[in-house]
Tab-separated table of C-alpha atoms in Angstrom:
chain	number	residue	atom	x	y	z
A	1	VAL	CA	33.898	18.226	-12.585
A	2	ALA	CA	35.666	15.012	-13.604
A	3	ASN	CA	33.513	11.889	-13.348
A	4	ASN	CA	30.505	13.871	-12.057
A	5	GLY	CA	27.408	15.094	-13.824
A	6	ILE	CA	26.566	17.646	-11.131
A	7	LYS	CA	28.939	18.356	-8.221
A	8	ALA	CA	28.116	20.591	-5.249
A	9	ASN	CA	29.778	21.309	-1.931
A	10	ASP	CA	27.112	22.984	0.205
A	11	GLY	CA	23.866	21.272	-0.799
A	12	VAL	CA	21.649	20.234	-3.701
A	13	PHE	CA	17.967	21.267	-3.671
A	14	ILE	CA	15.649	20.108	-6.464
A	15	ASN	CA	12.233	21.715	-6.260
A	16	GLY	CA	10.936	21.317	-9.823
A	17	GLY	CA	11.776	21.162	-13.491
A	18	ILE	CA	13.281	18.374	-15.592
A	19	LEU	CA	16.848	17.270	-14.941
A	20	ASN	CA	18.589	14.662	-17.109
A	21	VAL	CA	22.121	13.499	-16.258
A	22	GLU	CA	24.214	10.851	-18.020
A	23	VAL	CA	27.805	10.049	-17.034
A	24	SER	CA	30.190	7.371	-18.303
A	25	ALA	CA	33.420	7.131	-16.316
A	26	ALA	CA	35.042	4.984	-13.654
A	27	ALA	CA	33.072	5.361	-10.394
A	28	ALA	CA	31.000	8.122	-12.036
A	29	LYS	CA	28.511	10.085	-9.940
A	30	GLY	CA	25.433	11.598	-11.548
A	31	ILE	CA	24.606	14.030	-8.729
A	32	ASN	CA	27.380	14.302	-6.146
A	33	CYS	CA	27.168	16.504	-3.056
A	34	GLU	CA	29.490	16.878	-0.069
A	35	SER	CA	26.530	18.013	2.040
A	36	ASN	CA	22.755	17.440	2.062
A	37	ILE	CA	20.548	16.602	-0.914
A	38	VAL	CA	16.851	17.537	-0.742
A	39	ILE	CA	14.375	16.660	-3.506
A	40	ASN	CA	10.914	18.211	-3.301
A	41	GLY	CA	9.655	17.977	-6.883
A	42	GLY	CA	10.503	17.840	-10.559
A	43	ARG	CA	11.658	14.891	-12.629
A	44	THR	CA	15.245	13.741	-12.219
A	45	THR	CA	16.761	11.037	-14.427
A	46	VAL	CA	20.339	9.798	-13.987
A	47	ILE	CA	22.180	7.093	-15.944
A	48	THR	CA	25.721	5.993	-15.049
A	49	THR	CA	27.679	3.475	-17.112
A	50	GLY	CA	31.174	3.446	-15.591
A	51	ASN	CA	32.721	0.474	-13.815
A	52	GLY	CA	34.178	0.583	-10.327
A	53	THR	CA	37.692	1.705	-9.471
A	54	TYR	CA	40.095	1.621	-6.518
A	55	ASP	CA	40.624	4.924	-4.729
A	56	THR	CA	44.268	4.937	-3.648
A	57	ASP	CA	43.746	7.960	-1.363
A	58	ASP	CA	40.803	6.492	0.565
A	59	LYS	CA	42.133	2.962	0.070
A	60	GLU	CA	38.788	1.483	-0.906
A	61	ALA	CA	36.915	0.177	-3.923
A	62	LYS	CA	34.302	2.616	-5.211
A	63	GLY	CA	31.500	2.303	-7.745
A	64	SER	CA	29.285	4.667	-9.660
A	65	ALA	CA	26.135	6.193	-8.165
A	66	GLY	CA	23.162	7.996	-9.606
A	67	ILE	CA	22.862	10.121	-6.459
A	68	LYS	CA	25.708	10.388	-3.921
A	69	ALA	CA	25.212	12.374	-0.706
A	70	ASP	CA	28.134	12.707	1.717
A	71	SER	CA	25.655	13.900	4.350
A	72	THR	CA	21.882	13.274	4.331
A	73	LEU	CA	19.238	12.656	1.657
A	74	THR	CA	15.630	13.812	1.970
A	75	VAL	CA	12.996	13.037	-0.665
A	76	ASN	CA	9.631	14.745	-0.157
A	77	GLY	CA	8.307	14.667	-3.719
A	78	GLY	CA	9.122	14.526	-7.402
A	79	GLU	CA	10.017	11.654	-9.679
A	80	ILE	CA	13.488	10.090	-9.593
A	81	ARG	CA	14.691	7.495	-12.093
A	82	LEU	CA	18.190	6.044	-11.659
A	83	LYS	CA	20.077	3.362	-13.577
A	84	SER	CA	23.631	2.095	-13.102
A	85	THR	CA	25.044	-0.579	-15.377
A	86	GLY	CA	28.747	-0.607	-14.389
A	87	SER	CA	30.342	-2.976	-11.878
A	88	GLY	CA	29.809	-1.944	-8.264
A	89	GLY	CA	27.367	0.819	-9.209
A	90	LYS	CA	24.535	2.038	-6.979
A	91	GLY	CA	21.387	4.017	-7.585
A	92	ILE	CA	21.493	5.994	-4.331
A	93	ASN	CA	24.495	6.126	-1.985
A	94	VAL	CA	24.156	8.113	1.266
A	95	ASP	CA	26.883	8.480	3.908
A	96	MET	CA	24.567	9.534	6.742
A	97	THR	CA	20.775	9.203	7.055
A	98	ALA	CA	18.027	9.126	4.430
A	99	SER	CA	14.341	10.031	4.752
A	100	ILE	CA	11.694	9.398	2.092
A	101	THR	CA	8.310	10.966	2.780
A	102	GLY	CA	6.906	11.216	-0.753
A	103	GLY	CA	7.681	11.181	-4.453
A	104	ASN	CA	8.377	8.278	-6.793
A	105	ILE	CA	11.791	6.596	-6.896
A	106	TYR	CA	12.758	3.937	-9.440
A	107	VAL	CA	16.223	2.336	-9.291
A	108	VAL	CA	17.913	-0.316	-11.430
A	109	THR	CA	21.501	-1.540	-10.901
A	110	GLU	CA	22.646	-4.260	-13.279
A	111	GLY	CA	26.444	-4.401	-12.941
A	112	GLY	CA	28.209	-7.119	-10.940
A	113	GLN	CA	30.514	-6.812	-7.942
A	114	TYR	CA	33.682	-4.729	-8.262
A	115	SER	CA	36.671	-6.001	-6.266
A	116	SER	CA	40.199	-4.637	-5.997
A	117	ASN	CA	42.942	-4.842	-3.340
A	118	ASN	CA	40.799	-7.043	-1.101
A	119	ASP	CA	37.965	-4.509	-1.061
A	120	THR	CA	34.566	-4.696	-2.779
A	121	SER	CA	31.961	-2.273	-4.058
A	122	SER	CA	28.567	-3.967	-4.180
A	123	PRO	CA	25.901	-3.000	-6.762
A	124	LYS	CA	23.100	-2.203	-4.315
A	125	GLY	CA	20.051	-0.254	-5.425
A	126	ILE	CA	19.785	2.058	-2.414
A	127	LYS	CA	22.613	2.102	0.157
A	128	VAL	CA	22.413	4.236	3.300
A	129	ASP	CA	25.257	4.202	5.843
A	130	GLY	CA	23.009	5.563	8.604
A	131	ALA	CA	19.334	5.009	9.356
A	132	LEU	CA	16.760	4.866	6.556
A	133	THR	CA	13.129	5.865	7.051
A	134	ILE	CA	10.343	5.531	4.486
A	135	SER	CA	6.968	7.004	5.416
A	136	GLY	CA	5.415	7.774	2.026
A	137	GLY	CA	5.829	7.821	-1.719
A	138	GLU	CA	6.666	4.939	-4.036
A	139	VAL	CA	10.120	3.331	-3.887
A	140	ALA	CA	11.029	0.589	-6.346
A	141	SER	CA	14.509	-0.915	-6.504
A	142	TYR	CA	15.798	-3.803	-8.628
A	143	ALA	CA	19.442	-4.553	-7.904
A	144	TYR	CA	22.166	-7.058	-8.683
A	145	ASP	CA	22.928	-7.111	-4.916
A	146	ASP	CA	20.679	-5.905	-2.055
A	147	ALA	CA	17.812	-3.831	-3.397
A	148	ILE	CA	17.564	-1.521	-0.340
A	149	ASN	CA	20.271	-1.574	2.337
A	150	SER	CA	20.916	0.436	5.499
A	151	LYS	CA	23.991	0.037	7.687
A	152	SER	CA	21.892	1.133	10.672
A	153	HIS	CA	18.176	0.817	11.424
A	154	MET	CA	15.501	0.762	8.721
A	155	THR	CA	11.922	1.888	9.378
A	156	ILE	CA	9.026	1.657	6.935
A	157	SER	CA	5.767	3.162	8.168
A	158	GLY	CA	4.007	4.094	4.926
A	159	GLY	CA	4.249	4.364	1.177
A	160	TYR	CA	4.709	1.641	-1.437
A	161	VAL	CA	8.018	-0.234	-1.447
A	162	TYR	CA	9.330	-2.791	-3.954
A	163	ALA	CA	12.736	-4.357	-3.281
A	164	HIS	CA	14.094	-7.096	-5.564
A	165	GLY	CA	17.613	-8.314	-4.834
A	166	LYS	CA	18.581	-10.467	-7.802
A	167	ASN	CA	21.558	-12.038	-6.008
A	168	ASN	CA	20.958	-11.049	-2.387
A	169	ASP	CA	18.298	-9.713	0.001
A	170	GLY	CA	15.362	-7.502	-0.877
A	171	LEU	CA	15.382	-5.279	2.219
A	172	ASP	CA	18.531	-5.506	4.366
A	173	ALA	CA	19.041	-3.591	7.617
A	174	ASN	CA	22.350	-3.966	9.428
A	175	GLY	CA	20.505	-2.766	12.532
A	176	ASN	CA	16.853	-3.356	13.401
A	177	CYS	CA	14.241	-3.408	10.649
A	178	TYR	CA	10.845	-1.986	11.641
A	179	ILE	CA	7.849	-2.594	9.369
A	180	LYS	CA	5.018	-0.483	10.777
A	181	GLY	CA	2.826	0.199	7.751
A	182	GLY	CA	2.737	0.732	4.032
A	183	VAL	CA	2.683	-1.779	1.189
A	184	ILE	CA	5.847	-3.841	0.781
A	185	TYR	CA	6.778	-6.354	-1.902
A	186	ALA	CA	10.249	-7.829	-1.281
A	187	ILE	CA	12.069	-10.546	-3.222
A	188	CYS	CA	15.392	-12.267	-2.512
A	189	SER	CA	17.550	-14.530	-4.670
A	190	GLY	CA	17.141	-17.648	-2.531
A	191	SER	CA	18.630	-19.325	0.554
A	192	PRO	CA	20.592	-18.279	2.586
A	193	GLU	CA	19.271	-14.816	1.659
A	194	VAL	CA	15.846	-13.603	2.783
A	195	ALA	CA	13.362	-11.108	1.392
A	196	ILE	CA	13.625	-8.938	4.524
A	197	ASP	CA	16.791	-9.145	6.619
A	198	ALA	CA	17.921	-7.637	9.921
A	199	ASN	CA	21.189	-7.967	11.818
A	200	THR	CA	20.254	-10.863	14.072
A	201	GLU	CA	23.941	-11.785	14.419
A	202	GLY	CA	24.499	-8.350	15.979
A	203	GLY	CA	21.599	-8.661	18.410
A	204	CYS	CA	19.058	-6.826	16.232
A	205	LYS	CA	15.679	-7.982	14.912
A	206	LEU	CA	13.021	-7.594	12.280
A	207	TYR	CA	9.901	-6.159	13.908
A	208	LEU	CA	6.740	-6.578	11.835
A	209	GLN	CA	4.048	-4.425	13.373
A	210	GLY	CA	1.718	-3.546	10.499
A	211	GLY	CA	1.280	-2.952	6.807
A	212	THR	CA	0.591	-5.151	3.796
A	213	LEU	CA	3.494	-7.497	3.096
A	214	VAL	CA	4.545	-9.928	0.369
A	215	ALA	CA	7.981	-11.479	0.921
A	216	ILE	CA	9.270	-14.020	-1.596
A	217	GLY	CA	12.016	-15.909	0.208
A	218	GLY	CA	10.805	-15.390	3.775
A	219	LEU	CA	11.866	-13.239	6.715
A	220	GLU	CA	14.897	-13.112	8.966
A	221	SER	CA	14.977	-15.853	11.625
A	222	GLY	CA	14.104	-14.662	15.113
A	223	SER	CA	11.753	-11.936	13.875
A	224	GLN	CA	9.185	-10.443	16.229
A	225	LEU	CA	5.915	-10.729	14.321
A	226	SER	CA	3.257	-8.633	16.077
A	227	GLN	CA	1.095	-8.964	12.963
A	228	ALA	CA	0.346	-12.544	11.964
A	229	CYS	CA	2.188	-13.957	8.937
A	230	TYR	CA	1.308	-16.825	6.629
A	231	GLN	CA	3.279	-18.804	4.078
A	232	ALA	CA	2.565	-20.592	0.815
A	233	SER	CA	4.302	-21.960	-2.233
A	234	TRP	CA	4.299	-19.821	-5.377
A	235	SER	CA	4.624	-20.140	-9.143
A	236	ALA	CA	6.818	-17.966	-11.344
A	237	GLY	CA	5.370	-15.332	-13.654
A	238	THR	CA	1.889	-15.521	-12.124
A	239	LEU	CA	-0.513	-12.767	-11.084
A	240	TYR	CA	-1.689	-13.156	-7.488
A	241	SER	CA	-4.088	-11.131	-5.350
A	242	LEU	CA	-3.683	-10.639	-1.603
A	243	SER	CA	-6.724	-9.423	0.311
A	244	GLY	CA	-6.954	-8.603	3.994
A	245	GLY	CA	-8.164	-5.377	5.520
A	246	THR	CA	-9.542	-2.622	3.324
A	247	SER	CA	-7.697	-3.103	0.004
A	248	THR	CA	-6.352	-5.734	-2.356
A	249	LEU	CA	-2.763	-5.983	-3.573
A	250	ALA	CA	-2.304	-7.760	-6.901
A	251	PHE	CA	1.299	-8.699	-7.657
A	252	LYS	CA	3.173	-10.533	-10.400
A	253	THR	CA	5.772	-13.034	-9.254
A	254	PRO	CA	9.305	-12.962	-10.737
A	255	SER	CA	10.847	-15.578	-12.997
A	256	SER	CA	12.941	-16.830	-10.067
A	257	GLY	CA	13.526	-16.064	-6.411
A	258	GLY	CA	13.580	-17.427	-2.881
A	259	SER	CA	11.512	-20.437	-1.924
A	260	GLY	CA	8.105	-19.797	-0.434
A	261	VAL	CA	6.171	-16.567	-0.083
A	262	VAL	CA	5.223	-14.935	3.216
A	263	VAL	CA	2.185	-12.642	3.350
A	264	SER	CA	0.742	-10.453	6.070
A	265	THR	CA	-2.144	-7.989	6.255
A	266	ALA	CA	-4.109	-6.132	8.920
A	267	SER	CA	-6.631	-8.966	9.151
A	268	THR	CA	-6.488	-12.646	8.185
A	269	PRO	CA	-5.517	-12.648	4.489
A	270	THR	CA	-6.663	-14.597	1.489
A	271	LEU	CA	-4.316	-15.330	-1.421
A	272	THR	CA	-5.478	-16.182	-4.948
A	273	SER	CA	-3.338	-17.179	-7.942
A	274	GLY	CA	-3.978	-16.678	-11.640
A	275	VAL	CA	-6.296	-13.710	-11.203
A	276	SER	CA	-7.362	-10.901	-13.518
A	277	VAL	CA	-7.343	-7.353	-12.155
A	278	SER	CA	-9.267	-4.251	-13.150
A	279	GLY	CA	-8.971	-0.731	-11.801
A	280	GLY	CA	-6.755	0.295	-8.936
A	281	THR	CA	-3.405	2.086	-8.854
A	282	SER	CA	-0.522	0.606	-10.848
A	283	LEU	CA	2.715	0.248	-8.863
A	284	PHE	CA	6.348	-0.566	-9.538
A	285	GLY	CA	6.231	-0.268	-13.308
A	286	GLY	CA	3.155	-2.491	-13.583
A	287	THR	CA	4.502	-5.246	-11.312
A	288	ALA	CA	1.690	-4.683	-8.796
A	289	THR	CA	-1.711	-3.001	-8.440
A	290	TRP	CA	-3.179	-1.551	-5.269
A	291	GLY	CA	-6.884	-1.250	-4.660
A	292	GLY	CA	-8.076	-2.948	-7.846
A	293	THR	CA	-10.735	-5.609	-8.256
A	294	ALA	CA	-9.431	-9.171	-8.684
A	295	SER	CA	-11.481	-11.879	-10.356
A	296	GLY	CA	-11.027	-15.538	-11.246
A	297	GLY	CA	-8.056	-17.599	-10.206
A	298	SER	CA	-7.567	-20.320	-7.627
A	299	SER	CA	-7.412	-20.030	-3.852
A	300	VAL	CA	-3.964	-20.658	-2.335
A	301	ASN	CA	-3.608	-22.603	0.895
A	302	LEU	CA	-1.970	-20.509	3.620
A	303	SER	CA	-0.254	-21.923	6.684
A	304	SER	CA	1.077	-20.163	9.784
A	305	TYR	CA	4.600	-18.711	9.571
A	306	THR	CA	6.901	-17.795	12.450
A	307	GLY	CA	10.104	-16.674	10.680
A	308	GLY	CA	13.139	-17.991	8.839
A	309	ASN	CA	13.656	-19.040	5.258
A	310	GLY	CA	13.324	-22.817	5.561
A	311	MET	CA	10.210	-22.665	3.448
A	312	MET	CA	8.200	-24.361	0.758
A	313	GLY	CA	9.491	-24.548	-2.810
A	314	GLY	CA	8.874	-21.820	-5.337
A	315	GLY	CA	9.478	-20.550	-8.695
A	316	GLY	CA	13.580	-11.099	-13.508
A	317	ARG	CA	13.458	-7.974	-13.502
A	318	PRO	CA	10.115	-6.188	-13.724
A	319	GLY	CA	9.277	-4.224	-16.814
A	320	GLY	CA	8.027	-0.700	-17.121
A	321	TRP	CA	10.783	1.425	-15.588
């Protein structure tokens, strides 16, 4: 079908195997379905290189997408690698709700904004028009715009999540954003953006209730922080370790990003810069390690944090995916 790698009307179900899709066309879609998409296994790789275009029938600007679901998206397993380089392109674009319970998802969008006839298609990594829930798996998104965006509520209760918005927010919920568990490393571009955003203007909030969190660029003002947060300054391109609770998260800082870093763990955390790490589980293309042993480095002074991005001063894209 024109401008699509795979096009289905009644559903796409990927349970195993190796699937490689590459499409180069205006507003190209790698996997495009008018109904539900369910991914349970296998290895799926999609590359789109087309720029955005203006749809005269729908009267809106549209960009490419690695995966486009007109209904819902469910990811229970498998490995998914998506890259979009054209203007306005997205890795995942879902019209209704999305649920991620397992698997490994890696998304890169590098194209700029696409604008036409007073409408814009933004190059977000993962865009969900309904609610987004992440309860397991590994989700890593590096995007020109928001890394992970939901037009409704966003809930993260487990898994490993990396969200780097090069020119916008890391995690951005247009409803409430609930952080209940998991390991989250979010990076924004700098003020007025924040690493984790919620729709405060619309009466919604960020609710931090658990998990291990690193947020370069701070959190949305007015957040309800049930789990204590701390802030510090940070240096670019440095390996840090965050300990608090049962495991250690080692993470490499980007070459640039929002001022100040906010951290939170189940118990009072310690932060160390310039460490060496051995063992553990590599995450996000080598950008972080979970459960390893950190040695050396210098202790970082942590101060209490209550929300907002008026923070201390601070320092690219991660490698490996």
